[in-house]
Amino acid sequence: MFSIARRASLGLLSLCVVAASFAASTVIGLVVANGSFQVDRSSVRGSATLFDGNVIETNVSSSQLQLNNGVSLRLASESRARGY
């Protein structure tokens, strides 16, 4: 009986791990600013990891996007971009 419960628990755990790996977003870069900005409507100060599909909105200060593929992009103040 214990063996069946243990196998069922391991199977459920394995399924959760596989499902979580499919749901995880891909990291595509880094956002850096001298001040605050927003990532998906959440306020951030300094820097943040950029995931595929994130929306970056600058406030008073500009921000720099540094993508993993080597591309660099500067956003002016009061601007918005979505990273892919």
mmCIF file of N, CA, C and O in Angstrom:
data_model
loop_
_atom_site.group_PDB
_atom_site.id
_atom_site.type_symbol
_atom_site.label_atom_id
_atom_site.label_comp_id
_atom_site.label_asym_id
_atom_site.label_seq_id
_atom_site.Cartn_x
_atom_site.Cartn_y
_atom_site.Cartn_z
ATOM 1 N N MET A 1 0.821 -1.192 0.000
ATOM 2 C CA MET A 1 0.000 0.000 0.000
ATOM 3 C C MET A 1 0.865 1.256 0.000
ATOM 4 O O MET A 1 0.600 2.189 -0.730
ATOM 5 N N PHE A 2 1.898 1.266 0.830
ATOM 6 C CA PHE A 2 2.796 2.415 0.886
ATOM 7 C C PHE A 2 3.473 2.642 -0.458
ATOM 8 O O PHE A 2 3.686 3.775 -0.866
ATOM 9 N N SER A 3 3.784 1.592 -1.150
ATOM 10 C CA SER A 3 4.452 1.692 -2.445
ATOM 11 C C SER A 3 3.577 2.397 -3.476
ATOM 12 O O SER A 3 4.065 3.205 -4.249
ATOM 13 N N ILE A 4 2.292 2.124 -3.485
ATOM 14 C CA ILE A 4 1.373 2.760 -4.433
ATOM 15 C C ILE A 4 1.267 4.253 -4.142
ATOM 16 O O ILE A 4 1.312 5.084 -5.049
ATOM 17 N N ALA A 5 1.155 4.623 -2.884
ATOM 18 C CA ALA A 5 1.064 6.036 -2.503
ATOM 19 C C ALA A 5 2.355 6.768 -2.847
ATOM 20 O O ALA A 5 2.329 7.906 -3.319
ATOM 21 N N ARG A 6 3.476 6.113 -2.643
ATOM 22 C CA ARG A 6 4.762 6.727 -2.959
ATOM 23 C C ARG A 6 4.913 6.941 -4.457
ATOM 24 O O ARG A 6 5.354 8.001 -4.898
ATOM 25 N N ARG A 7 4.519 5.967 -5.248
ATOM 26 C CA ARG A 7 4.585 6.099 -6.705
ATOM 27 C C ARG A 7 3.663 7.206 -7.204
ATOM 28 O O ARG A 7 4.025 7.976 -8.079
ATOM 29 N N ALA A 8 2.476 7.280 -6.621
ATOM 30 C CA ALA A 8 1.526 8.328 -7.013
ATOM 31 C C ALA A 8 2.080 9.708 -6.675
ATOM 32 O O ALA A 8 1.972 10.649 -7.465
ATOM 33 N N SER A 9 2.702 9.830 -5.513
ATOM 34 C CA SER A 9 3.295 11.114 -5.110
ATOM 35 C C SER A 9 4.438 11.506 -6.037
ATOM 36 O O SER A 9 4.555 12.669 -6.443
ATOM 37 N N LEU A 10 5.295 10.572 -6.367
ATOM 38 C CA LEU A 10 6.402 10.863 -7.283
ATOM 39 C C LEU A 10 5.895 11.223 -8.680
ATOM 40 O O LEU A 10 6.430 12.118 -9.333
ATOM 41 N N GLY A 11 4.845 10.543 -9.124
ATOM 42 C CA GLY A 11 4.261 10.865 -10.419
ATOM 43 C C GLY A 11 3.679 12.265 -10.445
ATOM 44 O O GLY A 11 3.870 13.019 -11.408
ATOM 45 N N LEU A 12 2.987 12.651 -9.395
ATOM 46 C CA LEU A 12 2.397 13.980 -9.299
ATOM 47 C C LEU A 12 3.488 15.042 -9.233
ATOM 48 O O LEU A 12 3.385 16.084 -9.887
ATOM 49 N N LEU A 13 4.530 14.797 -8.477
ATOM 50 C CA LEU A 13 5.640 15.730 -8.384
ATOM 51 C C LEU A 13 6.310 15.905 -9.744
ATOM 52 O O LEU A 13 6.615 17.025 -10.156
ATOM 53 N N SER A 14 6.520 14.819 -10.453
ATOM 54 C CA SER A 14 7.123 14.889 -11.787
ATOM 55 C C SER A 14 6.260 15.696 -12.744
ATOM 56 O O SER A 14 6.755 16.507 -13.520
ATOM 57 N N LEU A 15 4.963 15.504 -12.681
ATOM 58 C CA LEU A 15 4.043 16.248 -13.530
ATOM 59 C C LEU A 15 4.095 17.741 -13.230
ATOM 60 O O LEU A 15 4.096 18.561 -14.143
ATOM 61 N N CYS A 16 4.165 18.101 -11.955
ATOM 62 C CA CYS A 16 4.252 19.515 -11.570
ATOM 63 C C CYS A 16 5.541 20.156 -12.075
ATOM 64 O O CYS A 16 5.540 21.293 -12.542
ATOM 65 N N VAL A 17 6.647 19.445 -11.980
ATOM 66 C CA VAL A 17 7.931 19.971 -12.450
ATOM 67 C C VAL A 17 7.898 20.196 -13.958
ATOM 68 O O VAL A 17 8.336 21.230 -14.456
ATOM 69 N N VAL A 18 7.358 19.256 -14.703
ATOM 70 C CA VAL A 18 7.268 19.391 -16.158
ATOM 71 C C VAL A 18 6.350 20.553 -16.525
ATOM 72 O O VAL A 18 6.672 21.361 -17.391
ATOM 73 N N ALA A 19 5.214 20.675 -15.860
ATOM 74 C CA ALA A 19 4.270 21.759 -16.149
ATOM 75 C C ALA A 19 4.890 23.117 -15.840
ATOM 76 O O ALA A 19 4.721 24.073 -16.593
ATOM 77 N N ALA A 20 5.629 23.209 -14.750
ATOM 78 C CA ALA A 20 6.263 24.474 -14.387
ATOM 79 C C ALA A 20 7.340 24.869 -15.387
ATOM 80 O O ALA A 20 7.516 26.045 -15.692
ATOM 81 N N SER A 21 8.044 23.902 -15.938
ATOM 82 C CA SER A 21 9.091 24.231 -16.905
ATOM 83 C C SER A 21 8.499 24.774 -18.204
ATOM 84 O O SER A 21 9.091 25.601 -18.873
ATOM 85 N N PHE A 22 7.307 24.319 -18.583
ATOM 86 C CA PHE A 22 6.658 24.848 -19.769
ATOM 87 C C PHE A 22 6.095 26.240 -19.528
ATOM 88 O O PHE A 22 6.005 27.046 -20.447
ATOM 89 N N ALA A 23 5.701 26.551 -18.314
ATOM 90 C CA ALA A 23 5.081 27.832 -17.992
ATOM 91 C C ALA A 23 6.110 28.934 -17.776
ATOM 92 O O ALA A 23 5.775 30.103 -17.823
ATOM 93 N N ALA A 24 7.353 28.584 -17.528
ATOM 94 C CA ALA A 24 8.381 29.573 -17.247
ATOM 95 C C ALA A 24 8.693 30.404 -18.479
ATOM 96 O O ALA A 24 8.810 29.885 -19.578
ATOM 97 N N SER A 25 8.805 31.716 -18.280
ATOM 98 C CA SER A 25 9.150 32.617 -19.375
ATOM 99 C C SER A 25 10.644 32.588 -19.622
ATOM 100 O O SER A 25 11.433 32.281 -18.738
ATOM 101 N N THR A 26 11.019 32.961 -20.818
ATOM 102 C CA THR A 26 12.418 32.986 -21.204
ATOM 103 C C THR A 26 13.040 34.335 -20.836
ATOM 104 O O THR A 26 12.487 35.379 -21.151
ATOM 105 N N VAL A 27 14.193 34.310 -20.181
ATOM 106 C CA VAL A 27 14.930 35.535 -19.876
ATOM 107 C C VAL A 27 15.587 36.014 -21.154
ATOM 108 O O VAL A 27 16.306 35.256 -21.813
ATOM 109 N N ILE A 28 15.323 37.278 -21.527
ATOM 110 C CA ILE A 28 15.899 37.803 -22.770
ATOM 111 C C ILE A 28 16.880 38.941 -22.531
ATOM 112 O O ILE A 28 17.530 39.388 -23.468
ATOM 113 N N GLY A 29 17.004 39.421 -21.296
ATOM 114 C CA GLY A 29 17.958 40.483 -21.052
ATOM 115 C C GLY A 29 17.786 41.155 -19.706
ATOM 116 O O GLY A 29 17.248 40.587 -18.763
ATOM 117 N N LEU A 30 18.226 42.419 -19.661
ATOM 118 C CA LEU A 30 18.276 43.205 -18.436
ATOM 119 C C LEU A 30 17.842 44.628 -18.746
ATOM 120 O O LEU A 30 18.165 45.160 -19.821
ATOM 121 N N VAL A 31 17.125 45.254 -17.821
ATOM 122 C CA VAL A 31 16.744 46.664 -17.932
ATOM 123 C C VAL A 31 17.443 47.406 -16.809
ATOM 124 O O VAL A 31 17.386 46.992 -15.651
ATOM 125 N N VAL A 32 18.114 48.519 -17.147
ATOM 126 C CA VAL A 32 18.852 49.308 -16.166
ATOM 127 C C VAL A 32 18.441 50.767 -16.311
ATOM 128 O O VAL A 32 18.307 51.264 -17.426
ATOM 129 N N ALA A 33 18.251 51.459 -15.175
ATOM 130 C CA ALA A 33 17.913 52.884 -15.201
ATOM 131 C C ALA A 33 18.499 53.575 -13.973
ATOM 132 O O ALA A 33 18.697 52.948 -12.933
ATOM 133 N N ASN A 34 18.772 54.866 -14.121
ATOM 134 C CA ASN A 34 19.166 55.701 -12.980
ATOM 135 C C ASN A 34 17.896 56.308 -12.405
ATOM 136 O O ASN A 34 17.608 57.470 -12.601
ATOM 137 N N GLY A 35 17.125 55.513 -11.740
ATOM 138 C CA GLY A 35 15.844 55.955 -11.202
ATOM 139 C C GLY A 35 14.853 54.812 -11.271
ATOM 140 O O GLY A 35 15.231 53.649 -11.315
ATOM 141 N N SER A 36 13.585 55.167 -11.336
ATOM 142 C CA SER A 36 12.559 54.124 -11.343
ATOM 143 C C SER A 36 11.925 53.984 -12.723
ATOM 144 O O SER A 36 11.961 54.905 -13.533
ATOM 145 N N PHE A 37 11.363 52.815 -12.955
ATOM 146 C CA PHE A 37 10.617 52.510 -14.171
ATOM 147 C C PHE A 37 9.623 51.422 -13.816
ATOM 148 O O PHE A 37 9.581 50.968 -12.672
ATOM 149 N N GLN A 38 8.807 51.015 -14.758
ATOM 150 C CA GLN A 38 7.824 49.971 -14.493
ATOM 151 C C GLN A 38 8.038 48.789 -15.431
ATOM 152 O O GLN A 38 8.351 48.984 -16.597
ATOM 153 N N VAL A 39 7.890 47.603 -14.891
ATOM 154 C CA VAL A 39 7.891 46.368 -15.678
ATOM 155 C C VAL A 39 6.548 45.696 -15.420
ATOM 156 O O VAL A 39 6.248 45.343 -14.282
ATOM 157 N N ASP A 40 5.752 45.571 -16.461
ATOM 158 C CA ASP A 40 4.399 45.014 -16.342
ATOM 159 C C ASP A 40 3.615 45.684 -15.220
ATOM 160 O O ASP A 40 3.008 45.040 -14.367
ATOM 161 N N ARG A 41 3.674 47.011 -15.190
ATOM 162 C CA ARG A 41 2.945 47.871 -14.243
ATOM 163 C C ARG A 41 3.393 47.735 -12.794
ATOM 164 O O ARG A 41 2.709 48.169 -11.879
ATOM 165 N N SER A 42 4.557 47.131 -12.566
ATOM 166 C CA SER A 42 5.136 47.053 -11.221
ATOM 167 C C SER A 42 6.342 47.979 -11.170
ATOM 168 O O SER A 42 7.221 47.912 -12.033
ATOM 169 N N SER A 43 6.400 48.827 -10.166
ATOM 170 C CA SER A 43 7.484 49.794 -10.048
ATOM 171 C C SER A 43 8.797 49.101 -9.686
ATOM 172 O O SER A 43 8.832 48.237 -8.812
ATOM 173 N N VAL A 44 9.860 49.497 -10.389
ATOM 174 C CA VAL A 44 11.200 48.930 -10.183
ATOM 175 C C VAL A 44 12.180 50.084 -10.081
ATOM 176 O O VAL A 44 12.049 51.092 -10.769
ATOM 177 N N ARG A 45 13.185 49.933 -9.241
ATOM 178 C CA ARG A 45 14.221 50.955 -9.105
ATOM 179 C C ARG A 45 15.567 50.308 -9.383
ATOM 180 O O ARG A 45 15.896 49.283 -8.805
ATOM 181 N N GLY A 46 16.338 50.889 -10.305
ATOM 182 C CA GLY A 46 17.686 50.400 -10.583
ATOM 183 C C GLY A 46 17.762 49.456 -11.758
ATOM 184 O O GLY A 46 18.109 49.854 -12.853
ATOM 185 N N SER A 47 17.431 48.168 -11.550
ATOM 186 C CA SER A 47 17.527 47.200 -12.641
ATOM 187 C C SER A 47 16.524 46.070 -12.443
ATOM 188 O O SER A 47 16.033 45.857 -11.332
ATOM 189 N N ALA A 48 16.242 45.362 -13.541
ATOM 190 C CA ALA A 48 15.308 44.231 -13.498
ATOM 191 C C ALA A 48 15.641 43.267 -14.618
ATOM 192 O O ALA A 48 16.167 43.665 -15.668
ATOM 193 N N THR A 49 15.333 42.012 -14.408
ATOM 194 C CA THR A 49 15.474 40.998 -15.447
ATOM 195 C C THR A 49 14.335 41.164 -16.438
ATOM 196 O O THR A 49 13.186 41.367 -16.047
ATOM 197 N N LEU A 50 14.648 41.078 -17.718
ATOM 198 C CA LEU A 50 13.653 41.232 -18.781
ATOM 199 C C LEU A 50 13.277 39.855 -19.313
ATOM 200 O O LEU A 50 14.127 39.103 -19.785
ATOM 201 N N PHE A 51 11.990 39.520 -19.195
ATOM 202 C CA PHE A 51 11.469 38.257 -19.702
ATOM 203 C C PHE A 51 10.739 38.505 -21.016
ATOM 204 O O PHE A 51 10.271 39.617 -21.284
ATOM 205 N N ASP A 52 10.625 37.474 -21.810
ATOM 206 C CA ASP A 52 9.950 37.542 -23.101
ATOM 207 C C ASP A 52 8.514 38.036 -22.906
ATOM 208 O O ASP A 52 7.746 37.449 -22.158
ATOM 209 N N GLY A 53 8.163 39.170 -23.539
ATOM 210 C CA GLY A 53 6.818 39.721 -23.473
ATOM 211 C C GLY A 53 6.607 40.793 -22.418
ATOM 212 O O GLY A 53 5.520 41.371 -22.346
ATOM 213 N N ASN A 54 7.617 41.103 -21.587
ATOM 214 C CA ASN A 54 7.475 42.151 -20.582
ATOM 215 C C ASN A 54 7.252 43.516 -21.228
ATOM 216 O O ASN A 54 7.808 43.808 -22.282
ATOM 217 N N VAL A 55 6.459 44.361 -20.561
ATOM 218 C CA VAL A 55 6.254 45.745 -20.980
ATOM 219 C C VAL A 55 7.059 46.629 -20.044
ATOM 220 O O VAL A 55 6.906 46.561 -18.821
ATOM 221 N N ILE A 56 7.930 47.463 -20.615
ATOM 222 C CA ILE A 56 8.770 48.376 -19.848
ATOM 223 C C ILE A 56 8.262 49.783 -20.088
ATOM 224 O O ILE A 56 8.080 50.193 -21.241
ATOM 225 N N GLU A 57 8.024 50.537 -19.006
ATOM 226 C CA GLU A 57 7.560 51.916 -19.105
ATOM 227 C C GLU A 57 8.497 52.795 -18.294
ATOM 228 O O GLU A 57 8.711 52.540 -17.108
ATOM 229 N N THR A 58 9.049 53.815 -18.932
ATOM 230 C CA THR A 58 9.947 54.725 -18.231
ATOM 231 C C THR A 58 9.150 55.872 -17.635
ATOM 232 O O THR A 58 8.065 56.201 -18.097
ATOM 233 N N ASN A 59 9.704 56.479 -16.608
ATOM 234 C CA ASN A 59 9.089 57.639 -15.956
ATOM 235 C C ASN A 59 9.880 58.881 -16.344
ATOM 236 O O ASN A 59 9.991 59.192 -17.512
ATOM 237 N N VAL A 60 10.449 59.536 -15.380
ATOM 238 C CA VAL A 60 11.225 60.753 -15.625
ATOM 239 C C VAL A 60 12.578 60.434 -16.254
ATOM 240 O O VAL A 60 13.051 61.140 -17.134
ATOM 241 N N SER A 61 13.203 59.349 -15.821
ATOM 242 C CA SER A 61 14.528 59.001 -16.337
ATOM 243 C C SER A 61 14.427 57.997 -17.488
ATOM 244 O O SER A 61 13.466 57.249 -17.596
ATOM 245 N N SER A 62 15.435 57.986 -18.334
ATOM 246 C CA SER A 62 15.490 57.016 -19.433
ATOM 247 C C SER A 62 15.973 55.676 -18.885
ATOM 248 O O SER A 62 16.429 55.583 -17.753
ATOM 249 N N SER A 63 15.871 54.624 -19.691
ATOM 250 C CA SER A 63 16.371 53.323 -19.272
ATOM 251 C C SER A 63 17.084 52.644 -20.434
ATOM 252 O O SER A 63 16.869 52.974 -21.594
ATOM 253 N N GLN A 64 17.929 51.699 -20.106
ATOM 254 C CA GLN A 64 18.728 50.967 -21.074
ATOM 255 C C GLN A 64 18.324 49.506 -21.034
ATOM 256 O O GLN A 64 18.307 48.888 -19.971
ATOM 257 N N LEU A 65 17.973 48.926 -22.187
ATOM 258 C CA LEU A 65 17.672 47.507 -22.296
ATOM 259 C C LEU A 65 18.894 46.827 -22.893
ATOM 260 O O LEU A 65 19.392 47.249 -23.938
ATOM 261 N N GLN A 66 19.389 45.802 -22.230
ATOM 262 C CA GLN A 66 20.529 45.039 -22.719
ATOM 263 C C GLN A 66 20.053 43.608 -22.936
ATOM 264 O O GLN A 66 19.791 42.886 -21.984
ATOM 265 N N LEU A 67 19.904 43.216 -24.199
ATOM 266 C CA LEU A 67 19.396 41.895 -24.520
ATOM 267 C C LEU A 67 20.521 40.869 -24.555
ATOM 268 O O LEU A 67 21.677 41.210 -24.822
ATOM 269 N N ASN A 68 20.182 39.618 -24.300
ATOM 270 C CA ASN A 68 21.170 38.541 -24.267
ATOM 271 C C ASN A 68 21.849 38.316 -25.613
ATOM 272 O O ASN A 68 22.957 37.800 -25.664
ATOM 273 N N ASN A 69 21.193 38.706 -26.712
ATOM 274 C CA ASN A 69 21.787 38.502 -28.033
ATOM 275 C C ASN A 69 22.757 39.624 -28.425
ATOM 276 O O ASN A 69 23.230 39.660 -29.550
ATOM 277 N N GLY A 70 23.038 40.559 -27.499
ATOM 278 C CA GLY A 70 23.999 41.619 -27.745
ATOM 279 C C GLY A 70 23.378 42.952 -28.130
ATOM 280 O O GLY A 70 24.061 43.972 -28.157
ATOM 281 N N VAL A 71 22.093 42.991 -28.428
ATOM 282 C CA VAL A 71 21.418 44.228 -28.809
ATOM 283 C C VAL A 71 21.213 45.092 -27.571
ATOM 284 O O VAL A 71 20.861 44.601 -26.497
ATOM 285 N N SER A 72 21.426 46.396 -27.724
ATOM 286 C CA SER A 72 21.215 47.347 -26.652
ATOM 287 C C SER A 72 20.264 48.428 -27.155
ATOM 288 O O SER A 72 20.373 48.883 -28.291
ATOM 289 N N LEU A 73 19.323 48.836 -26.321
ATOM 290 C CA LEU A 73 18.309 49.807 -26.708
ATOM 291 C C LEU A 73 18.098 50.788 -25.570
ATOM 292 O O LEU A 73 18.006 50.385 -24.415
ATOM 293 N N ARG A 74 18.033 52.070 -25.896
ATOM 294 C CA ARG A 74 17.771 53.093 -24.884
ATOM 295 C C ARG A 74 16.356 53.610 -25.071
ATOM 296 O O ARG A 74 15.967 53.998 -26.165
ATOM 297 N N LEU A 75 15.586 53.609 -23.976
ATOM 298 C CA LEU A 75 14.245 54.166 -23.986
ATOM 299 C C LEU A 75 14.291 55.564 -23.382
ATOM 300 O O LEU A 75 14.844 55.757 -22.300
ATOM 301 N N ALA A 76 13.713 56.523 -24.072
ATOM 302 C CA ALA A 76 13.644 57.894 -23.569
ATOM 303 C C ALA A 76 12.677 57.966 -22.388
ATOM 304 O O ALA A 76 11.916 57.025 -22.144
ATOM 305 N N SER A 77 12.689 59.074 -21.687
ATOM 306 C CA SER A 77 11.736 59.240 -20.591
ATOM 307 C C SER A 77 10.315 59.267 -21.143
ATOM 308 O O SER A 77 10.087 59.647 -22.298
ATOM 309 N N GLU A 78 9.377 58.822 -20.319
ATOM 310 C CA GLU A 78 7.959 58.763 -20.687
ATOM 311 C C GLU A 78 7.710 57.941 -21.941
ATOM 312 O O GLU A 78 6.977 58.329 -22.845
ATOM 313 N N SER A 79 8.338 56.766 -22.037
ATOM 314 C CA SER A 79 8.135 55.887 -23.196
ATOM 315 C C SER A 79 7.800 54.473 -22.734
ATOM 316 O O SER A 79 7.930 54.139 -21.558
ATOM 317 N N ARG A 80 7.376 53.648 -23.689
ATOM 318 C CA ARG A 80 6.955 52.278 -23.377
ATOM 319 C C ARG A 80 7.423 51.343 -24.481
ATOM 320 O O ARG A 80 7.404 51.695 -25.663
ATOM 321 N N ALA A 81 7.821 50.128 -24.104
ATOM 322 C CA ALA A 81 8.250 49.117 -25.078
ATOM 323 C C ALA A 81 7.904 47.726 -24.546
ATOM 324 O O ALA A 81 7.838 47.521 -23.329
ATOM 325 N N ARG A 82 7.690 46.796 -25.463
ATOM 326 C CA ARG A 82 7.476 45.395 -25.093
ATOM 327 C C ARG A 82 8.657 44.597 -25.645
ATOM 328 O O ARG A 82 8.988 44.719 -26.817
ATOM 329 N N GLY A 83 9.277 43.793 -24.800
ATOM 330 C CA GLY A 83 10.465 43.038 -25.209
ATOM 331 C C GLY A 83 10.129 41.620 -25.657
ATOM 332 O O GLY A 83 9.399 40.918 -24.998
ATOM 333 N N TYR A 84 10.677 41.251 -26.817
ATOM 334 C CA TYR A 84 10.524 39.887 -27.346
ATOM 335 C C TYR A 84 11.870 39.332 -27.721
ATOM 336 O O TYR A 84 12.748 40.015 -28.119
#
